Amino acid sequence: KSSWLLQKKHITGIKLGTKVSDIKSLLSGYTVTIDGLSDTNIIGTGNIIKITDGTDTLSYTLVVSGDVDGDGVVGATDYVRIKNYIMEKNNSTLNISESLAADIDGNGQVGATDYVKIKNSIMEG
């Protein structure tokens, strides 16, 4: 069962480690492509999914919680991007996909709680 949400042409709620094949299996009956990735590739924030029902094609940007930099994992770069954004360092900005990925607690804002959750995730990993 999926906990995906559709927000601003983005699909959020994608868990870390989700593969293209995982998404295709949930959307069986449709033709699904994701940025030309193979079935074994891991999804990252910013990947574009195209879903075709035979007639119409819909495109959405995928968002993986915590994966701000789009590499499919939560690591130091994600932590630094959130920290710099919160501290307003180096004119740091986040696009819509990155903001949705950075909003770990789901309150609609990127803040200290999200930063701490990313930090703890990295420390535990």
mmCIF file with all atom_site columns, C-alpha atoms in Angstrom:
data_model
loop_
_atom_site.group_PDB
_atom_site.id
_atom_site.type_symbol
_atom_site.label_atom_id
_atom_site.label_alt_id
_atom_site.label_comp_id
_atom_site.label_asym_id
_atom_site.label_entity_id
_atom_site.label_seq_id
_atom_site.pdbx_PDB_ins_code
_atom_site.Cartn_x
_atom_site.Cartn_y
_atom_site.Cartn_z
_atom_site.occupancy
_atom_site.B_iso_or_equiv
_atom_site.pdbx_formal_charge
_atom_site.auth_seq_id
_atom_site.auth_comp_id
_atom_site.auth_asym_id
_atom_site.auth_atom_id
_atom_site.pdbx_PDB_model_num
ATOM 1   C CA . LYS A 1 1   ? 0.000  0.000  0.000   1.00 0.00 ? 1   LYS A CA 1
ATOM 2   C CA . SER A 1 2   ? 1.319  3.413  -0.957  1.00 0.00 ? 2   SER A CA 1
ATOM 3   C CA . SER A 1 3   ? 1.236  6.635  1.048   1.00 0.00 ? 3   SER A CA 1
ATOM 4   C CA . TRP A 1 4   ? 1.936  8.786  -1.976  1.00 0.00 ? 4   TRP A CA 1
ATOM 5   C CA . LEU A 1 5   ? 0.392  12.244 -2.222  1.00 0.00 ? 5   LEU A CA 1
ATOM 6   C CA . LEU A 1 6   ? -0.078 14.422 -5.273  1.00 0.00 ? 6   LEU A CA 1
ATOM 7   C CA . GLN A 1 7   ? 1.072  17.986 -4.578  1.00 0.00 ? 7   GLN A CA 1
ATOM 8   C CA . LYS A 1 8   ? 1.740  20.701 -7.150  1.00 0.00 ? 8   LYS A CA 1
ATOM 9   C CA . LYS A 1 9   ? 2.464  18.210 -9.983  1.00 0.00 ? 9   LYS A CA 1
ATOM 10  C CA . HIS A 1 10  ? 4.698  16.258 -7.585  1.00 0.00 ? 10  HIS A CA 1
ATOM 11  C CA . ILE A 1 11  ? 4.247  12.799 -6.112  1.00 0.00 ? 11  ILE A CA 1
ATOM 12  C CA . THR A 1 12  ? 5.488  12.831 -2.528  1.00 0.00 ? 12  THR A CA 1
ATOM 13  C CA . GLY A 1 13  ? 5.757  10.109 0.084   1.00 0.00 ? 13  GLY A CA 1
ATOM 14  C CA . ILE A 1 14  ? 8.201  7.984  -1.925  1.00 0.00 ? 14  ILE A CA 1
ATOM 15  C CA . LYS A 1 15  ? 10.383 6.050  0.488   1.00 0.00 ? 15  LYS A CA 1
ATOM 16  C CA . LEU A 1 16  ? 14.169 5.876  0.302   1.00 0.00 ? 16  LEU A CA 1
ATOM 17  C CA . GLY A 1 17  ? 15.383 2.902  -1.704  1.00 0.00 ? 17  GLY A CA 1
ATOM 18  C CA . THR A 1 18  ? 12.312 2.722  -3.931  1.00 0.00 ? 18  THR A CA 1
ATOM 19  C CA . LYS A 1 19  ? 13.219 1.239  -7.305  1.00 0.00 ? 19  LYS A CA 1
ATOM 20  C CA . VAL A 1 20  ? 11.651 1.956  -10.662 1.00 0.00 ? 20  VAL A CA 1
ATOM 21  C CA . SER A 1 21  ? 10.290 -1.609 -10.658 1.00 0.00 ? 21  SER A CA 1
ATOM 22  C CA . ASP A 1 22  ? 8.509  -0.932 -7.330  1.00 0.00 ? 22  ASP A CA 1
ATOM 23  C CA . ILE A 1 23  ? 6.646  1.991  -8.839  1.00 0.00 ? 23  ILE A CA 1
ATOM 24  C CA . LYS A 1 24  ? 5.850  0.103  -12.045 1.00 0.00 ? 24  LYS A CA 1
ATOM 25  C CA . SER A 1 25  ? 4.354  -2.769 -10.067 1.00 0.00 ? 25  SER A CA 1
ATOM 26  C CA . LEU A 1 26  ? 2.064  -0.373 -8.182  1.00 0.00 ? 26  LEU A CA 1
ATOM 27  C CA . LEU A 1 27  ? 0.952  1.138  -11.480 1.00 0.00 ? 27  LEU A CA 1
ATOM 28  C CA . SER A 1 28  ? 0.470  -2.090 -13.429 1.00 0.00 ? 28  SER A CA 1
ATOM 29  C CA . GLY A 1 29  ? -1.899 -1.608 -16.315 1.00 0.00 ? 29  GLY A CA 1
ATOM 30  C CA . TYR A 1 30  ? -0.223 1.661  -17.288 1.00 0.00 ? 30  TYR A CA 1
ATOM 31  C CA . THR A 1 31  ? 2.886  2.366  -19.311 1.00 0.00 ? 31  THR A CA 1
ATOM 32  C CA . VAL A 1 32  ? 5.372  3.952  -16.898 1.00 0.00 ? 32  VAL A CA 1
ATOM 33  C CA . THR A 1 33  ? 8.722  5.550  -17.678 1.00 0.00 ? 33  THR A CA 1
ATOM 34  C CA . ILE A 1 34  ? 10.960 7.404  -15.266 1.00 0.00 ? 34  ILE A CA 1
ATOM 35  C CA . ASP A 1 35  ? 13.682 9.536  -16.881 1.00 0.00 ? 35  ASP A CA 1
ATOM 36  C CA . GLY A 1 36  ? 14.768 6.571  -19.011 1.00 0.00 ? 36  GLY A CA 1
ATOM 37  C CA . LEU A 1 37  ? 15.936 4.701  -15.898 1.00 0.00 ? 37  LEU A CA 1
ATOM 38  C CA . SER A 1 38  ? 16.018 0.908  -15.816 1.00 0.00 ? 38  SER A CA 1
ATOM 39  C CA . ASP A 1 39  ? 13.831 -1.120 -13.448 1.00 0.00 ? 39  ASP A CA 1
ATOM 40  C CA . THR A 1 40  ? 16.722 -1.662 -11.003 1.00 0.00 ? 40  THR A CA 1
ATOM 41  C CA . ASN A 1 41  ? 17.546 2.046  -10.597 1.00 0.00 ? 41  ASN A CA 1
ATOM 42  C CA . ILE A 1 42  ? 16.730 3.798  -7.313  1.00 0.00 ? 42  ILE A CA 1
ATOM 43  C CA . ILE A 1 43  ? 14.345 6.762  -7.497  1.00 0.00 ? 43  ILE A CA 1
ATOM 44  C CA . GLY A 1 44  ? 15.634 10.199 -6.467  1.00 0.00 ? 44  GLY A CA 1
ATOM 45  C CA . THR A 1 45  ? 13.931 13.511 -5.876  1.00 0.00 ? 45  THR A CA 1
ATOM 46  C CA . GLY A 1 46  ? 13.474 15.303 -9.174  1.00 0.00 ? 46  GLY A CA 1
ATOM 47  C CA . ASN A 1 47  ? 13.010 12.202 -11.337 1.00 0.00 ? 47  ASN A CA 1
ATOM 48  C CA . ILE A 1 48  ? 10.139 12.674 -13.782 1.00 0.00 ? 48  ILE A CA 1
ATOM 49  C CA . ILE A 1 49  ? 7.569  9.904  -14.084 1.00 0.00 ? 49  ILE A CA 1
ATOM 50  C CA . LYS A 1 50  ? 5.376  9.631  -17.173 1.00 0.00 ? 50  LYS A CA 1
ATOM 51  C CA . ILE A 1 51  ? 2.244  7.542  -16.849 1.00 0.00 ? 51  ILE A CA 1
ATOM 52  C CA . THR A 1 52  ? 0.332  6.593  -20.004 1.00 0.00 ? 52  THR A CA 1
ATOM 53  C CA . ASP A 1 53  ? -3.025 4.837  -20.096 1.00 0.00 ? 53  ASP A CA 1
ATOM 54  C CA . GLY A 1 54  ? -2.845 4.223  -23.842 1.00 0.00 ? 54  GLY A CA 1
ATOM 55  C CA . THR A 1 55  ? -4.291 7.606  -24.751 1.00 0.00 ? 55  THR A CA 1
ATOM 56  C CA . ASP A 1 56  ? -3.215 10.260 -22.284 1.00 0.00 ? 56  ASP A CA 1
ATOM 57  C CA . THR A 1 57  ? 0.191  10.777 -20.697 1.00 0.00 ? 57  THR A CA 1
ATOM 58  C CA . LEU A 1 58  ? 0.591  12.503 -17.349 1.00 0.00 ? 58  LEU A CA 1
ATOM 59  C CA . SER A 1 59  ? 3.951  13.705 -16.005 1.00 0.00 ? 59  SER A CA 1
ATOM 60  C CA . TYR A 1 60  ? 4.872  14.263 -12.378 1.00 0.00 ? 60  TYR A CA 1
ATOM 61  C CA . THR A 1 61  ? 8.048  15.017 -10.466 1.00 0.00 ? 61  THR A CA 1
ATOM 62  C CA . LEU A 1 62  ? 8.901  12.398 -7.839  1.00 0.00 ? 62  LEU A CA 1
ATOM 63  C CA . VAL A 1 63  ? 9.915  13.427 -4.318  1.00 0.00 ? 63  VAL A CA 1
ATOM 64  C CA . VAL A 1 64  ? 11.784 11.127 -1.943  1.00 0.00 ? 64  VAL A CA 1
ATOM 65  C CA . SER A 1 65  ? 11.544 12.241 1.673   1.00 0.00 ? 65  SER A CA 1
ATOM 66  C CA . GLY A 1 66  ? 14.920 13.533 2.872   1.00 0.00 ? 66  GLY A CA 1
ATOM 67  C CA . ASP A 1 67  ? 16.600 13.288 -0.537  1.00 0.00 ? 67  ASP A CA 1
ATOM 68  C CA . VAL A 1 68  ? 17.057 16.989 -1.215  1.00 0.00 ? 68  VAL A CA 1
ATOM 69  C CA . ASP A 1 69  ? 19.913 16.609 -3.735  1.00 0.00 ? 69  ASP A CA 1
ATOM 70  C CA . GLY A 1 70  ? 18.166 13.946 -5.848  1.00 0.00 ? 70  GLY A CA 1
ATOM 71  C CA . ASP A 1 71  ? 20.718 11.146 -5.560  1.00 0.00 ? 71  ASP A CA 1
ATOM 72  C CA . GLY A 1 72  ? 18.260 8.691  -3.974  1.00 0.00 ? 72  GLY A CA 1
ATOM 73  C CA . VAL A 1 73  ? 19.927 8.592  -0.548  1.00 0.00 ? 73  VAL A CA 1
ATOM 74  C CA . VAL A 1 74  ? 19.959 10.799 2.551   1.00 0.00 ? 74  VAL A CA 1
ATOM 75  C CA . GLY A 1 75  ? 23.469 12.008 3.217   1.00 0.00 ? 75  GLY A CA 1
ATOM 76  C CA . ALA A 1 76  ? 25.701 14.904 4.146   1.00 0.00 ? 76  ALA A CA 1
ATOM 77  C CA . THR A 1 77  ? 24.789 16.948 1.066   1.00 0.00 ? 77  THR A CA 1
ATOM 78  C CA . ASP A 1 78  ? 21.094 16.855 1.986   1.00 0.00 ? 78  ASP A CA 1
ATOM 79  C CA . TYR A 1 79  ? 21.950 17.876 5.552   1.00 0.00 ? 79  TYR A CA 1
ATOM 80  C CA . VAL A 1 80  ? 24.092 20.808 4.394   1.00 0.00 ? 80  VAL A CA 1
ATOM 81  C CA . ARG A 1 81  ? 21.487 21.980 1.863   1.00 0.00 ? 81  ARG A CA 1
ATOM 82  C CA . ILE A 1 82  ? 18.782 22.082 4.554   1.00 0.00 ? 82  ILE A CA 1
ATOM 83  C CA . LYS A 1 83  ? 21.104 23.730 7.071   1.00 0.00 ? 83  LYS A CA 1
ATOM 84  C CA . ASN A 1 84  ? 22.184 26.429 4.607   1.00 0.00 ? 84  ASN A CA 1
ATOM 85  C CA . TYR A 1 85  ? 18.582 27.052 3.598   1.00 0.00 ? 85  TYR A CA 1
ATOM 86  C CA . ILE A 1 86  ? 17.449 27.471 7.210   1.00 0.00 ? 86  ILE A CA 1
ATOM 87  C CA . MET A 1 87  ? 20.458 29.644 8.106   1.00 0.00 ? 87  MET A CA 1
ATOM 88  C CA . GLU A 1 88  ? 20.029 31.625 4.844   1.00 0.00 ? 88  GLU A CA 1
ATOM 89  C CA . LYS A 1 89  ? 23.688 31.039 3.986   1.00 0.00 ? 89  LYS A CA 1
ATOM 90  C CA . ASN A 1 90  ? 25.187 31.590 0.544   1.00 0.00 ? 90  ASN A CA 1
ATOM 91  C CA . ASN A 1 91  ? 21.836 32.699 -0.907  1.00 0.00 ? 91  ASN A CA 1
ATOM 92  C CA . SER A 1 92  ? 20.703 29.101 -0.507  1.00 0.00 ? 92  SER A CA 1
ATOM 93  C CA . THR A 1 93  ? 17.388 28.282 -2.141  1.00 0.00 ? 93  THR A CA 1
ATOM 94  C CA . LEU A 1 94  ? 15.360 25.136 -2.654  1.00 0.00 ? 94  LEU A CA 1
ATOM 95  C CA . ASN A 1 95  ? 13.086 24.511 -5.621  1.00 0.00 ? 95  ASN A CA 1
ATOM 96  C CA . ILE A 1 96  ? 9.623  23.023 -5.066  1.00 0.00 ? 96  ILE A CA 1
ATOM 97  C CA . SER A 1 97  ? 10.815 19.401 -5.323  1.00 0.00 ? 97  SER A CA 1
ATOM 98  C CA . GLU A 1 98  ? 13.712 20.020 -2.940  1.00 0.00 ? 98  GLU A CA 1
ATOM 99  C CA . SER A 1 99  ? 11.470 21.845 -0.454  1.00 0.00 ? 99  SER A CA 1
ATOM 100 C CA . LEU A 1 100 ? 8.973  18.984 -0.445  1.00 0.00 ? 100 LEU A CA 1
ATOM 101 C CA . ALA A 1 101 ? 11.829 16.497 0.113   1.00 0.00 ? 101 ALA A CA 1
ATOM 102 C CA . ALA A 1 102 ? 13.320 18.634 2.899   1.00 0.00 ? 102 ALA A CA 1
ATOM 103 C CA . ASP A 1 103 ? 9.991  18.942 4.752   1.00 0.00 ? 103 ASP A CA 1
ATOM 104 C CA . ILE A 1 104 ? 10.489 15.688 6.680   1.00 0.00 ? 104 ILE A CA 1
ATOM 105 C CA . ASP A 1 105 ? 7.832  16.398 9.312   1.00 0.00 ? 105 ASP A CA 1
ATOM 106 C CA . GLY A 1 106 ? 5.261  17.338 6.659   1.00 0.00 ? 106 GLY A CA 1
ATOM 107 C CA . ASN A 1 107 ? 4.213  20.643 8.217   1.00 0.00 ? 107 ASN A CA 1
ATOM 108 C CA . GLY A 1 108 ? 4.582  22.598 4.963   1.00 0.00 ? 108 GLY A CA 1
ATOM 109 C CA . GLN A 1 109 ? 7.785  24.380 6.022   1.00 0.00 ? 109 GLN A CA 1
ATOM 110 C CA . VAL A 1 110 ? 11.474 23.547 6.024   1.00 0.00 ? 110 VAL A CA 1
ATOM 111 C CA . GLY A 1 111 ? 12.738 24.201 9.531   1.00 0.00 ? 111 GLY A CA 1
ATOM 112 C CA . ALA A 1 112 ? 14.844 23.082 12.460  1.00 0.00 ? 112 ALA A CA 1
ATOM 113 C CA . THR A 1 113 ? 12.843 19.890 13.063  1.00 0.00 ? 113 THR A CA 1
ATOM 114 C CA . ASP A 1 114 ? 13.518 18.741 9.504   1.00 0.00 ? 114 ASP A CA 1
ATOM 115 C CA . TYR A 1 115 ? 17.198 19.574 9.883   1.00 0.00 ? 115 TYR A CA 1
ATOM 116 C CA . VAL A 1 116 ? 17.458 17.548 13.104  1.00 0.00 ? 116 VAL A CA 1
ATOM 117 C CA . LYS A 1 117 ? 15.610 14.578 11.572  1.00 0.00 ? 117 LYS A CA 1
ATOM 118 C CA . ILE A 1 118 ? 18.027 14.503 8.622   1.00 0.00 ? 118 ILE A CA 1
ATOM 119 C CA . LYS A 1 119 ? 20.998 14.814 10.973  1.00 0.00 ? 119 LYS A CA 1
ATOM 120 C CA . ASN A 1 120 ? 19.725 11.957 13.155  1.00 0.00 ? 120 ASN A CA 1
ATOM 121 C CA . SER A 1 121 ? 19.036 9.804  10.107  1.00 0.00 ? 121 SER A CA 1
ATOM 122 C CA . ILE A 1 122 ? 22.613 10.244 8.939   1.00 0.00 ? 122 ILE A CA 1
ATOM 123 C CA . MET A 1 123 ? 24.047 9.579  12.411  1.00 0.00 ? 123 MET A CA 1
ATOM 124 C CA . GLU A 1 124 ? 22.010 6.371  12.767  1.00 0.00 ? 124 GLU A CA 1
ATOM 125 C CA . GLY A 1 125 ? 22.894 5.137  9.281   1.00 0.00 ? 125 GLY A CA 1
#
